[in-house]
Amino acid sequence: MDAGAYAARLDAVVAADSRELDRVCEEVAGALLRDGAEPPFDVGSADFAADPYLICADRYWRLRFLERPTILTAAACAVWLGARVAREARTEVLERWALGYAFITKDSVESAVELARATEEIVSRDAPAGDVAYFATLYHAGKLRSDFHFDELHQFLDSSLLALAAGAHRQSALFTALRSFAAFGSRALTAEYATGLLDRAWRSPERTRHVVDICLNGIQFAVPFDGHGVLLRDRAAEAVRDHPGDHMFRFRLATGLHMTGDHDAALAEVDTALRLLPAVGNRGSHKLLQEQYLTKREVIVEGRLRAALDAEHRARLAEREERHQERWARAEEEARRQKEELERALRESQESARANHVRSVELVALFASVIAFAVGSLQVTLTGDFSLRDRLLLIGAWGLGHVAFALLVIGGTWLITRPRR
């Protein structure tokens, strides 16, 4: 089949429905591959949903990569892309193809020896080596990214001959975003270093949708650090504002909200991502993404339920603690009251004992006086030759003296032992 025949078949389906468009583009791509010919037509747009030439070229190179997933295939694709795709659509097509084909061939990462041989051949070609090396670098880096080989990706982007051959493209926003992805996932690099690369790519005027996606992907799968969830939530929210219809950014935002504990908002975002997903075409791996989103939704629902149970548990603990504090306060008050009563009883007992002691001293003094008076009176009565009148006077004087003595002892005892405040 000649070049005109391929183009004629594609022109015939411009206004057809999407199913027919996919079928014809797939057939033409398969025919090109069987004939050993690359697509013989130019691509003027980056419309992967309606441009039959782009869709057919996309299917063709997809088949080529599935058949031979190597850096040399990526180099051939880069040469065709530079010659056939319009400049205004080239960046979008280049980034989507390099990263997309890397994802579908991620199970075939080439060895260091194969990488060195391919790099040598790419550099020796007549085509612009920097452009070709850049596409090939993105392709190989995309494989490492899809396999989450963070340290290998970091080393490849920083020091491999293929990446160095990309020249000025190493400063591109997408290249920096890939470096940020590698740094976030590596345990040998700090979160501050990764965030610095992220900010460079994020603030670049060349920032594309793919740059944003890789940046968010890197944050999501980063080694946990302080502010991890907040960073993902905030950057994903900005991406959603710029691309409100992008299901992947909605999914990243749902993940960030889930990490920060906002389960209701996370559930709303992942449901929105699921609603937007059917608009994705054949290359979007609809089933795979749907399963991923549904799994995340289950995790969010489970986290939401767990958070509700934790909140209820904390409320019960707080109520129990409050009751415990009340009982403790009542117990302390009761103990204080009992202590005061005990101290009061002790004081009363001490005062009563002291009073009894005083009474005992007074009683002893009184008995001593009575006995002394009786003995003295007996001597006066039984001895001497005093008259009765003199004896009575003497006994009276003696008794008054003992009364005075008893009163003096009793009064002194009371004065010494009387209560004092």
GROMACS .gro file of C-alpha atoms in nm:
model
  421
    1MET     CA    1   0.000   0.000   0.000
    2ASP     CA    2   0.142   0.339  -0.102
    3ALA     CA    3   0.152   0.652   0.112
    4GLY     CA    4  -0.156   0.797  -0.057
    5ALA     CA    5  -0.362   0.492   0.026
    6TYR     CA    6  -0.282   0.522   0.396
    7ALA     CA    7  -0.378   0.888   0.397
    8ALA     CA    8  -0.696   0.819   0.198
    9ARG     CA    9  -0.819   0.568   0.454
   10LEU     CA   10  -0.753   0.810   0.737
   11ASP     CA   11  -0.923   1.098   0.555
   12ALA     CA   12  -1.233   0.885   0.512
   13VAL     CA   13  -1.292   0.855   0.885
   14VAL     CA   14  -1.251   1.217   0.992
   15ALA     CA   15  -1.622   1.259   1.059
   16ALA     CA   16  -1.686   0.903   1.173
   17ASP     CA   17  -1.768   0.797   1.526
   18SER     CA   18  -1.492   0.723   1.775
   19ARG     CA   19  -1.526   0.344   1.748
   20GLU     CA   20  -1.481   0.352   1.372
   21LEU     CA   21  -1.196   0.601   1.406
   22ASP     CA   22  -1.013   0.373   1.650
   23ARG     CA   23  -1.068   0.068   1.428
   24VAL     CA   24  -0.942   0.229   1.108
   25CYS     CA   25  -0.641   0.390   1.279
   26GLU     CA   26  -0.552   0.056   1.435
   27GLU     CA   27  -0.577  -0.120   1.099
   28VAL     CA   28  -0.363   0.138   0.920
   29ALA     CA   29  -0.103   0.129   1.198
   30GLY     CA   30  -0.088  -0.250   1.176
   31ALA     CA   31  -0.052  -0.235   0.799
   32LEU     CA   32   0.234   0.013   0.827
   33LEU     CA   33   0.413  -0.213   1.075
   34ARG     CA   34   0.368  -0.519   0.851
   35ASP     CA   35   0.494  -0.326   0.550
   36GLY     CA   36   0.800  -0.212   0.744
   37ALA     CA   37   0.717   0.153   0.679
   38GLU     CA   38   0.691   0.444   0.917
   39PRO     CA   39   0.381   0.669   0.893
   40PRO     CA   40   0.428   0.862   0.565
   41PHE     CA   41   0.218   1.163   0.666
   42ASP     CA   42   0.256   1.475   0.878
   43VAL     CA   43   0.077   1.545   1.207
   44GLY     CA   44  -0.044   1.899   1.261
   45SER     CA   45  -0.211   1.884   1.604
   46ALA     CA   46  -0.188   1.731   1.951
   47ASP     CA   47  -0.553   1.619   1.951
   48PHE     CA   48  -0.533   1.255   2.058
   49ALA     CA   49  -0.913   1.225   2.052
   50ALA     CA   50  -1.003   1.341   1.698
   51ASP     CA   51  -0.695   1.379   1.474
   52PRO     CA   52  -0.680   1.052   1.273
   53TYR     CA   53  -0.320   1.112   1.166
   54LEU     CA   54  -0.200   1.156   1.523
   55ILE     CA   55  -0.407   0.862   1.648
   56CYS     CA   56  -0.273   0.637   1.373
   57ALA     CA   57   0.087   0.747   1.436
   58ASP     CA   58   0.034   0.691   1.807
   59ARG     CA   59  -0.096   0.337   1.748
   60TYR     CA   60   0.190   0.265   1.509
   61TRP     CA   61   0.464   0.369   1.748
   62ARG     CA   62   0.286   0.189   2.031
   63LEU     CA   63   0.306  -0.133   1.831
   64ARG     CA   64   0.671  -0.062   1.751
   65PHE     CA   65   0.759  -0.017   2.116
   66LEU     CA   66   0.565  -0.327   2.224
   67GLU     CA   67   0.749  -0.526   1.959
   68ARG     CA   68   1.094  -0.385   2.041
   69PRO     CA   69   1.099  -0.184   2.368
   70THR     CA   70   1.448  -0.037   2.335
   71ILE     CA   71   1.619   0.300   2.343
   72LEU     CA   72   1.698   0.262   1.973
   73THR     CA   73   1.325   0.239   1.903
   74ALA     CA   74   1.284   0.557   2.108
   75ALA     CA   75   1.557   0.721   1.897
   76ALA     CA   76   1.378   0.626   1.574
   77CYS     CA   77   1.053   0.762   1.715
   78ALA     CA   78   1.225   1.087   1.812
   79VAL     CA   79   1.364   1.131   1.458
   80TRP     CA   80   1.020   1.073   1.303
   81LEU     CA   81   0.855   1.304   1.555
   82GLY     CA   82   1.101   1.585   1.483
   83ALA     CA   83   1.042   1.554   1.110
   84ARG     CA   84   0.667   1.491   1.095
   85VAL     CA   85   0.496   1.662   1.390
   86ALA     CA   86   0.422   2.034   1.375
   87ARG     CA   87   0.633   2.246   1.609
   88GLU     CA   88   0.336   2.383   1.802
   89ALA     CA   89   0.221   2.029   1.886
   90ARG     CA   90   0.566   1.874   1.931
   91THR     CA   91   0.611   1.927   2.307
   92GLU     CA   92   0.279   1.768   2.400
   93VAL     CA   93   0.327   1.473   2.165
   94LEU     CA   94   0.690   1.421   2.271
   95GLU     CA   95   0.613   1.417   2.645
   96ARG     CA   96   0.305   1.199   2.609
   97TRP     CA   97   0.474   0.947   2.384
   98ALA     CA   98   0.800   0.922   2.577
   99LEU     CA   99   0.630   0.872   2.914
  100GLY     CA  100   0.335   0.670   2.781
  101TYR     CA  101   0.542   0.420   2.586
  102ALA     CA  102   0.775   0.389   2.885
  103PHE     CA  103   0.482   0.293   3.105
  104ILE     CA  104   0.352   0.018   2.875
  105THR     CA  105   0.705  -0.128   2.841
  106LYS     CA  106   0.821  -0.079   3.199
  107ASP     CA  107   0.899  -0.450   3.240
  108SER     CA  108   1.187  -0.427   2.992
  109VAL     CA  109   1.446  -0.194   3.146
  110GLU     CA  110   1.772  -0.217   2.950
  111SER     CA  111   2.102  -0.300   3.115
  112ALA     CA  112   2.395  -0.059   3.151
  113VAL     CA  113   2.576  -0.228   2.861
  114GLU     CA  114   2.275  -0.199   2.630
  115LEU     CA  115   2.230   0.160   2.740
  116ALA     CA  116   2.594   0.246   2.658
  117ARG     CA  117   2.576   0.086   2.312
  118ALA     CA  118   2.253   0.263   2.226
  119THR     CA  119   2.391   0.596   2.350
  120GLU     CA  120   2.697   0.560   2.130
  121GLU     CA  121   2.480   0.494   1.824
  122ILE     CA  122   2.248   0.785   1.902
  123VAL     CA  123   2.532   1.033   1.942
  124SER     CA  124   2.692   0.922   1.613
  125ARG     CA  125   2.377   0.983   1.405
  126ASP     CA  126   2.328   1.272   1.166
  127ALA     CA  127   1.999   1.370   1.334
  128PRO     CA  128   2.009   1.633   1.611
  129ALA     CA  129   2.166   1.423   1.883
  130GLY     CA  130   2.041   1.645   2.165
  131ASP     CA  131   1.674   1.613   2.065
  132VAL     CA  132   1.699   1.239   2.005
  133ALA     CA  133   1.893   1.180   2.327
  134TYR     CA  134   1.637   1.385   2.519
  135PHE     CA  135   1.346   1.171   2.396
  136ALA     CA  136   1.542   0.850   2.462
  137THR     CA  137   1.634   0.977   2.809
  138LEU     CA  138   1.271   1.049   2.890
  139TYR     CA  139   1.174   0.704   2.766
  140HIS     CA  140   1.429   0.520   2.980
  141ALA     CA  141   1.363   0.748   3.278
  142GLY     CA  142   0.992   0.683   3.236
  143LYS     CA  143   1.053   0.309   3.275
  144LEU     CA  144   1.251   0.363   3.595
  145ARG     CA  145   0.982   0.597   3.722
  146SER     CA  146   0.704   0.346   3.647
  147ASP     CA  147   0.899   0.078   3.834
  148PHE     CA  148   0.966   0.316   4.128
  149HIS     CA  149   1.344   0.271   4.097
  150PHE     CA  150   1.416   0.605   4.261
  151ASP     CA  151   1.789   0.576   4.323
  152GLU     CA  152   1.857   0.427   3.979
  153LEU     CA  153   1.655   0.709   3.822
  154HIS     CA  154   1.849   0.972   4.017
  155GLN     CA  155   2.181   0.824   3.910
  156PHE     CA  156   2.070   0.789   3.546
  157LEU     CA  157   1.950   1.148   3.516
  158ASP     CA  158   2.254   1.293   3.690
  159SER     CA  159   2.542   1.102   3.535
  160SER     CA  160   2.449   0.875   3.243
  161LEU     CA  161   2.602   0.952   2.904
  162LEU     CA  162   2.257   0.943   2.744
  163ALA     CA  163   2.119   1.206   2.981
  164LEU     CA  164   2.432   1.419   2.941
  165ALA     CA  165   2.391   1.398   2.562
  166ALA     CA  166   2.053   1.570   2.596
  167GLY     CA  167   2.245   1.895   2.643
  168ALA     CA  168   2.028   2.201   2.702
  169HIS     CA  169   1.719   1.982   2.744
  170ARG     CA  170   1.853   1.887   3.088
  171GLN     CA  171   1.725   2.224   3.210
  172SER     CA  172   1.371   2.160   3.090
  173ALA     CA  173   1.085   2.154   3.338
  174LEU     CA  174   1.006   1.789   3.262
  175PHE     CA  175   1.367   1.679   3.319
  176THR     CA  176   1.370   1.869   3.650
  177ALA     CA  177   1.037   1.716   3.748
  178LEU     CA  178   1.180   1.367   3.693
  179ARG     CA  179   1.479   1.456   3.910
  180SER     CA  180   1.236   1.575   4.177
  181PHE     CA  181   1.044   1.247   4.154
  182ALA     CA  182   1.366   1.050   4.203
  183ALA     CA  183   1.475   1.267   4.496
  184PHE     CA  184   1.141   1.238   4.677
  185GLY     CA  185   1.151   0.858   4.662
  186SER     CA  186   1.518   0.817   4.750
  187ARG     CA  187   1.617   0.759   5.111
  188ALA     CA  188   1.966   0.890   5.034
  189LEU     CA  189   1.839   1.241   4.952
  190THR     CA  190   1.659   1.490   5.172
  191ALA     CA  191   1.305   1.616   5.138
  192GLU     CA  192   1.442   1.973   5.125
  193TYR     CA  193   1.650   1.888   4.819
  194ALA     CA  194   1.353   1.722   4.649
  195THR     CA  195   1.126   2.017   4.731
  196GLY     CA  196   1.379   2.257   4.580
  197LEU     CA  197   1.371   2.064   4.251
  198LEU     CA  198   0.993   2.049   4.271
  199ASP     CA  199   0.967   2.426   4.307
  200ARG     CA  200   1.197   2.481   4.007
  201ALA     CA  201   0.984   2.260   3.784
  202TRP     CA  202   0.655   2.389   3.925
  203ARG     CA  203   0.739   2.757   3.872
  204SER     CA  204   0.888   2.709   3.527
  205PRO     CA  205   0.710   2.892   3.242
  206GLU     CA  206   0.751   2.567   3.045
  207ARG     CA  207   0.540   2.375   3.294
  208THR     CA  208   0.305   2.137   3.112
  209ARG     CA  209   0.039   1.897   3.225
  210HIS     CA  210   0.294   1.614   3.227
  211VAL     CA  211   0.533   1.818   3.443
  212VAL     CA  212   0.257   1.872   3.697
  213ASP     CA  213   0.164   1.504   3.691
  214ILE     CA  214   0.521   1.388   3.759
  215CYS     CA  215   0.562   1.644   4.037
  216LEU     CA  216   0.246   1.528   4.211
  217ASN     CA  217   0.337   1.165   4.152
  218GLY     CA  218   0.673   1.225   4.320
  219ILE     CA  219   0.514   1.389   4.624
  220GLN     CA  220   0.259   1.110   4.657
  221PHE     CA  221   0.520   0.832   4.663
  222ALA     CA  222   0.782   1.024   4.860
  223VAL     CA  223   0.950   0.891   5.171
  224PRO     CA  224   0.725   1.033   5.450
  225PHE     CA  225   0.837   1.371   5.587
  226ASP     CA  226   0.690   1.655   5.792
  227GLY     CA  227   0.424   1.834   5.589
  228HIS     CA  228   0.406   1.553   5.333
  229GLY     CA  229   0.027   1.540   5.307
  230VAL     CA  230  -0.012   1.918   5.319
  231LEU     CA  231   0.234   1.963   5.029
  232LEU     CA  232   0.051   1.708   4.814
  233ARG     CA  233  -0.289   1.855   4.901
  234ASP     CA  234  -0.191   2.214   4.824
  235ARG     CA  235  -0.008   2.139   4.496
  236ALA     CA  236  -0.284   1.905   4.379
  237ALA     CA  237  -0.547   2.169   4.460
  238GLU     CA  238  -0.355   2.417   4.243
  239ALA     CA  239  -0.336   2.160   3.963
  240VAL     CA  240  -0.713   2.099   3.985
  241ARG     CA  241  -0.776   2.473   3.961
  242ASP     CA  242  -0.569   2.483   3.641
  243HIS     CA  243  -0.707   2.155   3.502
  244PRO     CA  244  -1.055   2.105   3.653
  245GLY     CA  245  -1.141   1.820   3.415
  246ASP     CA  246  -0.828   1.612   3.480
  247HIS     CA  247  -0.921   1.292   3.662
  248MET     CA  248  -0.562   1.217   3.763
  249PHE     CA  249  -0.519   1.549   3.942
  250ARG     CA  250  -0.850   1.490   4.122
  251PHE     CA  251  -0.714   1.155   4.233
  252ARG     CA  252  -0.391   1.313   4.360
  253LEU     CA  253  -0.594   1.574   4.548
  254ALA     CA  254  -0.807   1.300   4.705
  255THR     CA  255  -0.488   1.130   4.819
  256GLY     CA  256  -0.356   1.452   4.975
  257LEU     CA  257  -0.684   1.520   5.152
  258HIS     CA  258  -0.689   1.164   5.281
  259MET     CA  259  -0.334   1.202   5.414
  260THR     CA  260  -0.432   1.520   5.600
  261GLY     CA  261  -0.740   1.360   5.755
  262ASP     CA  262  -1.010   1.539   5.551
  263HIS     CA  263  -1.190   1.219   5.455
  264ASP     CA  264  -1.519   1.374   5.340
  265ALA     CA  265  -1.347   1.605   5.091
  266ALA     CA  266  -1.119   1.318   4.980
  267LEU     CA  267  -1.421   1.099   4.910
  268ALA     CA  268  -1.583   1.375   4.704
  269GLU     CA  269  -1.266   1.421   4.495
  270VAL     CA  270  -1.211   1.052   4.423
  271ASP     CA  271  -1.577   1.021   4.319
  272THR     CA  272  -1.523   1.313   4.082
  273ALA     CA  273  -1.214   1.141   3.941
  274LEU     CA  274  -1.420   0.828   3.874
  275ARG     CA  275  -1.686   1.034   3.695
  276LEU     CA  276  -1.425   1.203   3.475
  277LEU     CA  277  -1.242   0.880   3.393
  278PRO     CA  278  -1.475   0.751   3.117
  279ALA     CA  279  -1.368   1.039   2.892
  280VAL     CA  280  -1.020   0.887   2.869
  281GLY     CA  281  -0.938   0.713   2.541
  282ASN     CA  282  -0.778   0.379   2.470
  283ARG     CA  283  -0.425   0.482   2.574
  284GLY     CA  284  -0.541   0.583   2.918
  285SER     CA  285  -0.561   0.227   3.047
  286HIS     CA  286  -0.914   0.295   3.167
  287LYS     CA  287  -0.961  -0.033   3.351
  288LEU     CA  288  -0.630  -0.008   3.536
  289LEU     CA  289  -0.698   0.348   3.648
  290GLN     CA  290  -1.054   0.266   3.750
  291GLU     CA  291  -0.933  -0.019   3.971
  292GLN     CA  292  -0.672   0.213   4.124
  293TYR     CA  293  -0.930   0.481   4.198
  294LEU     CA  294  -1.179   0.234   4.342
  295THR     CA  295  -0.910   0.090   4.567
  296LYS     CA  296  -0.826   0.440   4.692
  297ARG     CA  297  -1.196   0.505   4.746
  298GLU     CA  298  -1.224   0.196   4.967
  299VAL     CA  299  -0.922   0.311   5.166
  300ILE     CA  300  -1.075   0.658   5.211
  301VAL     CA  301  -1.410   0.513   5.321
  302GLU     CA  302  -1.230   0.285   5.565
  303GLY     CA  303  -1.025   0.578   5.695
  304ARG     CA  304  -1.340   0.788   5.731
  305LEU     CA  305  -1.509   0.511   5.932
  306ARG     CA  306  -1.199   0.462   6.145
  307ALA     CA  307  -1.179   0.836   6.211
  308ALA     CA  308  -1.545   0.839   6.320
  309LEU     CA  309  -1.484   0.544   6.552
  310ASP     CA  310  -1.171   0.711   6.690
  311ALA     CA  311  -1.363   1.032   6.751
  312GLU     CA  312  -1.637   0.840   6.932
  313HIS     CA  313  -1.373   0.656   7.135
  314ARG     CA  314  -1.201   0.982   7.227
  315ALA     CA  315  -1.535   1.131   7.329
  316ARG     CA  316  -1.605   0.834   7.555
  317LEU     CA  317  -1.257   0.859   7.704
  318ALA     CA  318  -1.305   1.230   7.764
  319GLU     CA  319  -1.642   1.167   7.930
  320ARG     CA  320  -1.491   0.890   8.141
  321GLU     CA  321  -1.201   1.113   8.238
  322GLU     CA  322  -1.442   1.389   8.333
  323ARG     CA  323  -1.639   1.151   8.555
  324HIS     CA  324  -1.316   1.025   8.705
  325GLN     CA  325  -1.206   1.381   8.782
  326GLU     CA  326  -1.541   1.455   8.942
  327ARG     CA  327  -1.517   1.143   9.158
  328TRP     CA  328  -1.160   1.230   9.245
  329ALA     CA  329  -1.263   1.582   9.344
  330ARG     CA  330  -1.545   1.447   9.559
  331ALA     CA  331  -1.307   1.196   9.719
  332GLU     CA  332  -1.056   1.472   9.792
  333GLU     CA  333  -1.332   1.688   9.941
  334GLU     CA  334  -1.453   1.397  10.154
  335ALA     CA  335  -1.096   1.322  10.266
  336ARG     CA  336  -1.042   1.690  10.355
  337ARG     CA  337  -1.366   1.699  10.550
  338GLN     CA  338  -1.278   1.380  10.736
  339LYS     CA  339  -0.933   1.517  10.811
  340GLU     CA  340  -1.083   1.836  10.952
  341GLU     CA  341  -1.327   1.634  11.163
  342LEU     CA  342  -1.044   1.413  11.286
  343GLU     CA  343  -0.829   1.714  11.374
  344ARG     CA  344  -1.123   1.876  11.550
  345ALA     CA  345  -1.192   1.556  11.746
  346LEU     CA  346  -0.824   1.531  11.830
  347ARG     CA  347  -0.819   1.888  11.957
  348GLU     CA  348  -1.130   1.827  12.160
  349SER     CA  349  -0.977   1.508  12.302
  350GLN     CA  350  -0.657   1.691  12.389
  351GLU     CA  351  -0.849   1.974  12.552
  352SER     CA  352  -1.063   1.725  12.743
  353ALA     CA  353  -0.753   1.536  12.859
  354ARG     CA  354  -0.589   1.860  12.965
  355ALA     CA  355  -0.902   1.964  13.150
  356ASN     CA  356  -0.917   1.627  13.325
  357HIS     CA  357  -0.553   1.662  13.420
  358VAL     CA  358  -0.620   2.005  13.565
  359ARG     CA  359  -0.913   1.871  13.761
  360SER     CA  360  -0.694   1.592  13.893
  361VAL     CA  361  -0.429   1.838  14.010
  362GLU     CA  362  -0.692   2.053  14.174
  363LEU     CA  363  -0.850   1.750  14.340
  364VAL     CA  364  -0.513   1.628  14.471
  365ALA     CA  365  -0.438   1.973  14.607
  366LEU     CA  366  -0.778   1.982  14.775
  367PHE     CA  367  -0.735   1.638  14.933
  368ALA     CA  368  -0.385   1.724  15.044
  369SER     CA  369  -0.518   2.035  15.217
  370VAL     CA  370  -0.800   1.838  15.381
  371ILE     CA  371  -0.561   1.571  15.507
  372ALA     CA  372  -0.313   1.833  15.631
  373PHE     CA  373  -0.598   2.017  15.801
  374ALA     CA  374  -0.727   1.695  15.961
  375VAL     CA  375  -0.384   1.594  16.086
  376GLY     CA  376  -0.310   1.942  16.216
  377SER     CA  377  -0.652   1.971  16.382
  378LEU     CA  378  -0.607   1.632  16.546
  379GLN     CA  379  -0.276   1.735  16.696
  380VAL     CA  380  -0.425   2.061  16.825
  381THR     CA  381  -0.722   1.873  16.967
  382LEU     CA  382  -0.534   1.592  17.137
  383THR     CA  383  -0.227   1.772  17.271
  384GLY     CA  384  -0.167   2.076  17.487
  385ASP     CA  385  -0.374   2.234  17.759
  386PHE     CA  386  -0.550   2.501  17.553
  387SER     CA  387  -0.896   2.601  17.644
  388LEU     CA  388  -1.183   2.510  17.420
  389ARG     CA  389  -1.207   2.861  17.290
  390ASP     CA  390  -0.836   2.872  17.208
  391ARG     CA  391  -0.854   2.533  17.046
  392LEU     CA  392  -1.144   2.641  16.822
  393LEU     CA  393  -0.966   2.959  16.721
  394LEU     CA  394  -0.648   2.767  16.646
  395ILE     CA  395  -0.837   2.507  16.443
  396GLY     CA  396  -1.021   2.785  16.253
  397ALA     CA  397  -0.697   2.968  16.176
  398TRP     CA  398  -0.541   2.641  16.066
  399GLY     CA  399  -0.838   2.562  15.843
  400LEU     CA  400  -0.838   2.908  15.685
  401GLY     CA  401  -0.472   2.869  15.606
  402HIS     CA  402  -0.534   2.537  15.433
  403VAL     CA  403  -0.831   2.680  15.244
  404ALA     CA  404  -0.611   2.964  15.124
  405PHE     CA  405  -0.342   2.715  15.028
  406ALA     CA  406  -0.591   2.499  14.835
  407LEU     CA  407  -0.735   2.803  14.657
  408LEU     CA  408  -0.386   2.921  14.571
  409VAL     CA  409  -0.295   2.577  14.420
  410ILE     CA  410  -0.622   2.547  14.231
  411GLY     CA  411  -0.607   2.905  14.104
  412GLY     CA  412  -0.246   2.873  13.996
  413THR     CA  413  -0.317   2.548  13.817
  414TRP     CA  414  -0.609   2.702  13.629
  415LEU     CA  415  -0.404   3.008  13.540
  416ILE     CA  416  -0.124   2.797  13.397
  417THR     CA  417  -0.342   2.547  13.212
  418ARG     CA  418  -0.625   2.771  13.090
  419PRO     CA  419  -0.701   2.754  12.709
  420ARG     CA  420  -0.523   3.014  12.497
  421ARG     CA  421  -0.616   3.111  12.137
   0.00000   0.00000   0.00000
